[in-house]
mmCIF file of C-alpha atoms in Angstrom:
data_model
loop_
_atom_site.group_PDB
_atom_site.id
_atom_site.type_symbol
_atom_site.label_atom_id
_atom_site.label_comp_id
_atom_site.label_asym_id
_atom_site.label_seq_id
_atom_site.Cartn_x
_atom_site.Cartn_y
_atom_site.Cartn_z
ATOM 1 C CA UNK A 1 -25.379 -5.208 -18.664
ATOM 2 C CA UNK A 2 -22.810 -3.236 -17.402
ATOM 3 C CA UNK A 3 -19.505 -3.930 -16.850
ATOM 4 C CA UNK A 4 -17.666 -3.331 -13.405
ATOM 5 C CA UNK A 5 -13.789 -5.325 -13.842
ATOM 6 C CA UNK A 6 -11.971 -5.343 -16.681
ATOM 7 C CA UNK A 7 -11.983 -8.199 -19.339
ATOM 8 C CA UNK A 8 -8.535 -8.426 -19.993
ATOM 9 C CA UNK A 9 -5.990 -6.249 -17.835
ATOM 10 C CA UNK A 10 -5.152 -5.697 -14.278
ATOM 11 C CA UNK A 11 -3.538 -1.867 -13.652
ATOM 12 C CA UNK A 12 -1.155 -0.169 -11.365
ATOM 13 C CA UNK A 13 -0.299 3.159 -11.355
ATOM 14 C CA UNK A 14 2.793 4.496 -10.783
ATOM 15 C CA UNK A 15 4.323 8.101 -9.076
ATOM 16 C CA UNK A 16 1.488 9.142 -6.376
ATOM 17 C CA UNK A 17 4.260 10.282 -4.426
ATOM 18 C CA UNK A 18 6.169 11.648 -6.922
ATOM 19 C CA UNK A 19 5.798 15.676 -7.877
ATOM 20 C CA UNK A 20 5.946 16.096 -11.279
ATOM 21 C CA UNK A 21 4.340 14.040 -14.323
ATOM 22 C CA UNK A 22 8.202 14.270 -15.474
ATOM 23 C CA UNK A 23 9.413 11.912 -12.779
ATOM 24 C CA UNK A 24 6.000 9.742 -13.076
ATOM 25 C CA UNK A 25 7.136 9.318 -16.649
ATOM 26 C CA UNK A 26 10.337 8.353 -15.946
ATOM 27 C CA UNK A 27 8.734 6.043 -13.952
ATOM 28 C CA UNK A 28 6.550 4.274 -15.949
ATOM 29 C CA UNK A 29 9.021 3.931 -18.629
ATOM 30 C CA UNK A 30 11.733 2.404 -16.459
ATOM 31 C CA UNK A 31 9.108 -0.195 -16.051
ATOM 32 C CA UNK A 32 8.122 -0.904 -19.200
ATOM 33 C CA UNK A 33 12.116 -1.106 -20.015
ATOM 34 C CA UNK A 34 12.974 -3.294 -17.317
ATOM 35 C CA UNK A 35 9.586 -5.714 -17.417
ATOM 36 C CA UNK A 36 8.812 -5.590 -13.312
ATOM 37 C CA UNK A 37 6.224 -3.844 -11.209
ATOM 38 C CA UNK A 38 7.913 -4.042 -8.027
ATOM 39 C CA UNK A 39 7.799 -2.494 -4.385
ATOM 40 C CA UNK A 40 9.499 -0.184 -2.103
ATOM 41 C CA UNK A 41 12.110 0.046 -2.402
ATOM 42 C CA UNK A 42 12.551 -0.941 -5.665
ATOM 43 C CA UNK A 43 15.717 -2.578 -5.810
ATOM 44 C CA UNK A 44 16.949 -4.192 -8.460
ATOM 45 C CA UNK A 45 17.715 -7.109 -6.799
ATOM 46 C CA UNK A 46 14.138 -8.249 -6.558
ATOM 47 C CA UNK A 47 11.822 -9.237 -4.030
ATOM 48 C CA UNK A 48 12.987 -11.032 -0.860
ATOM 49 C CA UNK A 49 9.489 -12.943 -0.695
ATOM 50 C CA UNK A 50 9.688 -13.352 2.724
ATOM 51 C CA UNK A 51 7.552 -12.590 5.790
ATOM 52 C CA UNK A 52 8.510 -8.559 6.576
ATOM 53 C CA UNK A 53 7.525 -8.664 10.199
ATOM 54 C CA UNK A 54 8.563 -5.692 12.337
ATOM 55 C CA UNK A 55 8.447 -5.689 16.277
ATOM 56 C CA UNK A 56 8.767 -3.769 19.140
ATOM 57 C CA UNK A 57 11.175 -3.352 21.744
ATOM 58 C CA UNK A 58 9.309 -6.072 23.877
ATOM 59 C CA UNK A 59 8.841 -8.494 20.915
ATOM 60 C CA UNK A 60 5.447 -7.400 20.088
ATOM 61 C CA UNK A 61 4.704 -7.285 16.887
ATOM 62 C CA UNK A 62 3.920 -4.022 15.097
ATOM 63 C CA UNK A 63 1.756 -4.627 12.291
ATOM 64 C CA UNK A 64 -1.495 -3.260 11.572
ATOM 65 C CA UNK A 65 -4.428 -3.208 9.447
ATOM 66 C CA UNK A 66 -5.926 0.009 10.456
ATOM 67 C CA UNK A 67 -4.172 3.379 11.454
ATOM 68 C CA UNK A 68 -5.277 5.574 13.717
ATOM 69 C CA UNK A 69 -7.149 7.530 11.394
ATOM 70 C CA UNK A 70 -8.890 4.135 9.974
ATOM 71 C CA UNK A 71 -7.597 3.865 6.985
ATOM 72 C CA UNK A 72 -5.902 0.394 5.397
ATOM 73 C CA UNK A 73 -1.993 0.069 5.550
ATOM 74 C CA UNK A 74 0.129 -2.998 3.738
ATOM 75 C CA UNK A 75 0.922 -5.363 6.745
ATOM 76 C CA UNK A 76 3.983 -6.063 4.752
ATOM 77 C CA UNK A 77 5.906 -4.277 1.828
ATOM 78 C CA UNK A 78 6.870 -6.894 -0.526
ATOM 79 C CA UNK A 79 3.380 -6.908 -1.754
ATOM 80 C CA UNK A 80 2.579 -5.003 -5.283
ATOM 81 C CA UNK A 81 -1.220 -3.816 -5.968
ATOM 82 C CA UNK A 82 -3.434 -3.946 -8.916
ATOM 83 C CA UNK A 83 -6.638 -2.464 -9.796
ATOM 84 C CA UNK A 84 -9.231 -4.785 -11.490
ATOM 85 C CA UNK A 85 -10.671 -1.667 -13.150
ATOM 86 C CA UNK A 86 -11.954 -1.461 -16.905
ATOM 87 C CA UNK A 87 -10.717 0.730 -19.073
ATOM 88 C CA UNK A 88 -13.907 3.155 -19.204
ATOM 89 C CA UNK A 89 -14.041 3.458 -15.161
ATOM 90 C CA UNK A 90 -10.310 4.358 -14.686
ATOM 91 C CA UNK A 91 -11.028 8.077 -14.404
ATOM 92 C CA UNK A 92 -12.153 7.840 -10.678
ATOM 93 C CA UNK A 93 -9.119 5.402 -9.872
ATOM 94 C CA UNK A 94 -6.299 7.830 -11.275
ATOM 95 C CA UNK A 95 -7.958 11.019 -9.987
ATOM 96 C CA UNK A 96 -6.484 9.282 -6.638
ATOM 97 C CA UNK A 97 -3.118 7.372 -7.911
ATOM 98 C CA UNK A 98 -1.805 9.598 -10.886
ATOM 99 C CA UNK A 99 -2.398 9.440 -14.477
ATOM 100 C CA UNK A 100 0.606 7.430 -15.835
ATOM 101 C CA UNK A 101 -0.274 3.717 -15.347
ATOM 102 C CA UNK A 102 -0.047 0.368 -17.194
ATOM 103 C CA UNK A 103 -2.371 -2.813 -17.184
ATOM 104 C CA UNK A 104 -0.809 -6.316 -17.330
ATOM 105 C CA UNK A 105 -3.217 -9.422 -18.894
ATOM 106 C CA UNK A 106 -4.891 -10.719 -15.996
ATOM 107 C CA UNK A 107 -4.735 -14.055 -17.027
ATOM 108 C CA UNK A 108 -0.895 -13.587 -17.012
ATOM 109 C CA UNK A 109 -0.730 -11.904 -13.648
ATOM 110 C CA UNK A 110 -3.188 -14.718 -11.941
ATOM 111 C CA UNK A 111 -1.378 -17.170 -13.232
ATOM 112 C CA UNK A 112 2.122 -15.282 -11.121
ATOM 113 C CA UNK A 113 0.151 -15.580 -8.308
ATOM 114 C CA UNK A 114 -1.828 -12.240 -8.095
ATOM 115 C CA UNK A 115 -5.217 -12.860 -6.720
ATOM 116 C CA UNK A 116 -8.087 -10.385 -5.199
ATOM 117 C CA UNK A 117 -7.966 -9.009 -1.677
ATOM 118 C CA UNK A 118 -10.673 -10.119 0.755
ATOM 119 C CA UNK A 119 -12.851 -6.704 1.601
ATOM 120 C CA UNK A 120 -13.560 -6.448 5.336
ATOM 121 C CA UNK A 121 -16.287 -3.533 5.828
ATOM 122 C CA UNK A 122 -16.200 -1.771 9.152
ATOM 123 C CA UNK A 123 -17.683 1.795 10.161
ATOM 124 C CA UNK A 124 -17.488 4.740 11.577
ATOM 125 C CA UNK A 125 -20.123 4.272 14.195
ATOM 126 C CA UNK A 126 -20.585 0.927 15.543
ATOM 127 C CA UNK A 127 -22.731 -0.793 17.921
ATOM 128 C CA UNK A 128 -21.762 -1.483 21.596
ATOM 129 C CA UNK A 129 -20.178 -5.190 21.890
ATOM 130 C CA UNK A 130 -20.557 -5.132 18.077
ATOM 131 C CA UNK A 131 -18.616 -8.635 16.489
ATOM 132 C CA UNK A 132 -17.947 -7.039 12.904
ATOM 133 C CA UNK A 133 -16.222 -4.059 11.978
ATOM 134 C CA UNK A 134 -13.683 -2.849 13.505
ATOM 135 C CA UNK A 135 -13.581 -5.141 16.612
ATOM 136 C CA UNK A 136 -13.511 -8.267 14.417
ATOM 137 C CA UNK A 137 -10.518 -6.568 12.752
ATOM 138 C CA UNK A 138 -9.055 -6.075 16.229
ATOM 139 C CA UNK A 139 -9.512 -9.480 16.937
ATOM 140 C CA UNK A 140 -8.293 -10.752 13.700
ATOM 141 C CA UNK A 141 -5.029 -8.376 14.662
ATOM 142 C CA UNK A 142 -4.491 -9.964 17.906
ATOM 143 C CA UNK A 143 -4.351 -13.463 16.774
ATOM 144 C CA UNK A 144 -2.480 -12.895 14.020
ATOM 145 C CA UNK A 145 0.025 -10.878 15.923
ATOM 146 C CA UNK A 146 -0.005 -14.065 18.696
ATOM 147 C CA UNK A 147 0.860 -16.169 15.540
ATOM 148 C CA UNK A 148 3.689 -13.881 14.747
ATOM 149 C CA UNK A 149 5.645 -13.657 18.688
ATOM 150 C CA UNK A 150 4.991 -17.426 18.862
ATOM 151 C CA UNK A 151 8.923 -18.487 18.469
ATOM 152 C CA UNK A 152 7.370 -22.480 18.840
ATOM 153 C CA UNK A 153 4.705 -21.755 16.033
ATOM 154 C CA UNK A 154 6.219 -23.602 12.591
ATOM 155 C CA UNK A 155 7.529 -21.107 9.652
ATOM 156 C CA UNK A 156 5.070 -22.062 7.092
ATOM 157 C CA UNK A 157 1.953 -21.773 9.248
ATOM 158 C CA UNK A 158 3.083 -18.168 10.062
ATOM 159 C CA UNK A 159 3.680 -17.583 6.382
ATOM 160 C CA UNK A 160 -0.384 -19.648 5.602
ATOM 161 C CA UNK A 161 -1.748 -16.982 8.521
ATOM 162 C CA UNK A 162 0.042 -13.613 7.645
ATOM 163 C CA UNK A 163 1.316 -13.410 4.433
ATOM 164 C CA UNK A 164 -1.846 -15.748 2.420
ATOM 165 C CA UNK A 165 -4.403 -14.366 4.446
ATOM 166 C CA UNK A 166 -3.948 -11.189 6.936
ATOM 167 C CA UNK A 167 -1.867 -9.709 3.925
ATOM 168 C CA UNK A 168 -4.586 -10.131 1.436
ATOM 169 C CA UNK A 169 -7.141 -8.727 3.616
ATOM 170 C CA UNK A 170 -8.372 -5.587 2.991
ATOM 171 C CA UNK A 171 -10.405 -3.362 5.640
ATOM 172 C CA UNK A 172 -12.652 -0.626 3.933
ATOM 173 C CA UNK A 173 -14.479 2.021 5.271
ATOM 174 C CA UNK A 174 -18.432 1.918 4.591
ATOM 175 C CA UNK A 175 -19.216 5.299 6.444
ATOM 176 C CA UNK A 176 -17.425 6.985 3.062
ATOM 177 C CA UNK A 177 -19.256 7.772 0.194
ATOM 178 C CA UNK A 178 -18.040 5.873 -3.219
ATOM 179 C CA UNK A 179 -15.839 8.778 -4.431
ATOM 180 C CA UNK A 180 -14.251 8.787 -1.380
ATOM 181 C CA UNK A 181 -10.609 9.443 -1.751
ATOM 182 C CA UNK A 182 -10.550 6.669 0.959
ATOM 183 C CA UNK A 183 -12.850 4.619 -0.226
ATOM 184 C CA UNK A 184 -10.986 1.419 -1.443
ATOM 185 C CA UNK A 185 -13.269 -0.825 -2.393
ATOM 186 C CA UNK A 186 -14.394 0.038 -6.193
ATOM 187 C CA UNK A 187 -10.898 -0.550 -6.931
ATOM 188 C CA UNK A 188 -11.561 -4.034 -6.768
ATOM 189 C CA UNK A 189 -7.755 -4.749 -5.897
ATOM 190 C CA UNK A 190 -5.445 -7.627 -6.402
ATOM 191 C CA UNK A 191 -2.143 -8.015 -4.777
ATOM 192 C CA UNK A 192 0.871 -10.539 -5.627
ATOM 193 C CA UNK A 193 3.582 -11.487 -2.998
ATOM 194 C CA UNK A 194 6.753 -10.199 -4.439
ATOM 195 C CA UNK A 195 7.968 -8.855 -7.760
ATOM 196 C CA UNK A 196 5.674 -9.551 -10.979
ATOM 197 C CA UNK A 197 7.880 -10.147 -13.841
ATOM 198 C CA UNK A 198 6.894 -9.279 -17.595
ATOM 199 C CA UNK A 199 7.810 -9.568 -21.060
ATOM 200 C CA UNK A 200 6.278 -6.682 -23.786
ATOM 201 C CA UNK A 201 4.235 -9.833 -24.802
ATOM 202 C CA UNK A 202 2.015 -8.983 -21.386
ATOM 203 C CA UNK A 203 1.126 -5.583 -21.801
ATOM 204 C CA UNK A 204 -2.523 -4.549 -22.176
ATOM 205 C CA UNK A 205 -2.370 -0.982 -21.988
ATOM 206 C CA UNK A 206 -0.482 1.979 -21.142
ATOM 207 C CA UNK A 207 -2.094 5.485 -19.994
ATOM 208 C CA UNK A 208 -0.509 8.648 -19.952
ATOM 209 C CA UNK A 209 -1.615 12.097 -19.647
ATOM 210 C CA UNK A 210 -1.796 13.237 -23.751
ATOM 211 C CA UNK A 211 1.046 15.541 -24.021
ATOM 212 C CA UNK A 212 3.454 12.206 -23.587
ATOM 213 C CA UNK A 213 1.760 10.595 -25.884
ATOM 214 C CA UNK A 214 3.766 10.934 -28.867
ATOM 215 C CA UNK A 215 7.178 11.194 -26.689
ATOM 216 C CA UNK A 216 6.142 7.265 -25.457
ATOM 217 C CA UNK A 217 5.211 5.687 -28.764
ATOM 218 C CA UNK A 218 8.763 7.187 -29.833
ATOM 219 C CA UNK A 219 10.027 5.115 -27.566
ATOM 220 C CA UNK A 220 8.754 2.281 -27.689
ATOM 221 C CA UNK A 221 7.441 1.974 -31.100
ATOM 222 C CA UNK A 222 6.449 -1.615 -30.521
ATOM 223 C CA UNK A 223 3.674 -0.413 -28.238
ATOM 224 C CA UNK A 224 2.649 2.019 -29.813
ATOM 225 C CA UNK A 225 -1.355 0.239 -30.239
ATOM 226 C CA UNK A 226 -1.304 -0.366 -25.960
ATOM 227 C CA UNK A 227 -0.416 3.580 -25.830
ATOM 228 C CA UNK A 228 -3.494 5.408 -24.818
ATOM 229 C CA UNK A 229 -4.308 8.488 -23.139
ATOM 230 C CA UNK A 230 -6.186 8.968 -19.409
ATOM 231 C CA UNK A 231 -9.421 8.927 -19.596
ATOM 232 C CA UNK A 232 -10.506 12.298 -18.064
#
């Protein structure tokens, strides 16, 4: 039987934007030293955990779950991503992110409050008066963004509708092929509202590219048996 998720670790990758593996080290260790995976931007004051709603001049609101070029964007940014990939499929999954990444015990991180995304499959040619895809996402978007301009509509039903649901949802392409660059669903993601917080005591793995290898177990000796390097 094959095995598609990973037993014991969730993983996020770090640096896609960055240009060097030198700065995607840096990173990764300033991670592992200060015990957060956190989002943009990354300040050290942690995670506001609140609704990040954004609006237009005429109070509509501005968030979206496709682009225009139909691929997935966060509704909000004070979400942080994991990949529920095992350790022998993360090849494909860092060919996309980069290849300096650490996994976190999933038990640890559901228990934090990370849970899966909900996949909603739409394509590139649909048919006419279709109610899936992408005009059930559409719809989906306009009552959610309804919920949002309501001023009368109570705080924690906003935060039930748009943070709990529309920012767990996950639209995915099925026109792609599965190595896709695009193609988000093998990654089999998780999300968690916020900051998530560990101790050393939590880490699974770490992955890095083999030439650090010996430059991270220097520094942090104490992991030196979650140290591995990325699978090609």
């Amino acid at each position: 039987m094959q095995n598609y998720i990973s037993e014991e670790a969730l993983f996020h990758f770090v640096g896609r934007s960055q240009a060097t593996d030198s700065e995607r080290f840096d990173t990764l260790c300033r991670i592992i030293r200060e015990g957060a995976l956190s989002h943009a931007p990354h300040t050290q004051k942690g995670s506001k955990f609140g609704l990040s709603l954004d609006f237009d001049g005429r109070g509509r609101w501005l968030g979206k779950l496709l682009t225009e070029e139909h691929d997935n964007e966060l509704v909000f940014d004070n979400l942080v991503c994991l990949a529920d990939v095992p350790v022998t499929k993360l090849g494909q999954h860092m060919q996309k992110y980069s290849q300096f990444g650490i996994g976190i015990d999933k038990r640890f991180a559901a228990e934090s409050g990370a849970r899966p995304v909900t996949y909603y499959p739409y394509w590139d040619e649909e048919p006419w008066r279709s109610l899936s895809g992408q005009s059930a996402i559409s719809m989906i978007e306009r009552s959610a963004a309804a919920i949002a301009e309501d001023k009368t509509c109570d705080d924690k039903l906003k935060k039930l509708v748009l943070l709990d649901f529309i920012g767990f949802l996950k639209p995915f392409n099925m026109s792609l092929p599965p190595k896709h660059a695009d193609q988000y669903y093998s990654e089999r993601e998780w999300r968690i509202v916020g900051y998530l917080h560990f101790s050393d005591a939590h880490i699974r793995h770490i992955v890095v590219p083999e030439d650090y290898i010996d430059q991270l177990r220097e520094m942090f000796p104490h992991l030196a048996g979650q140290i591995f390097a990325a699978p090609p």
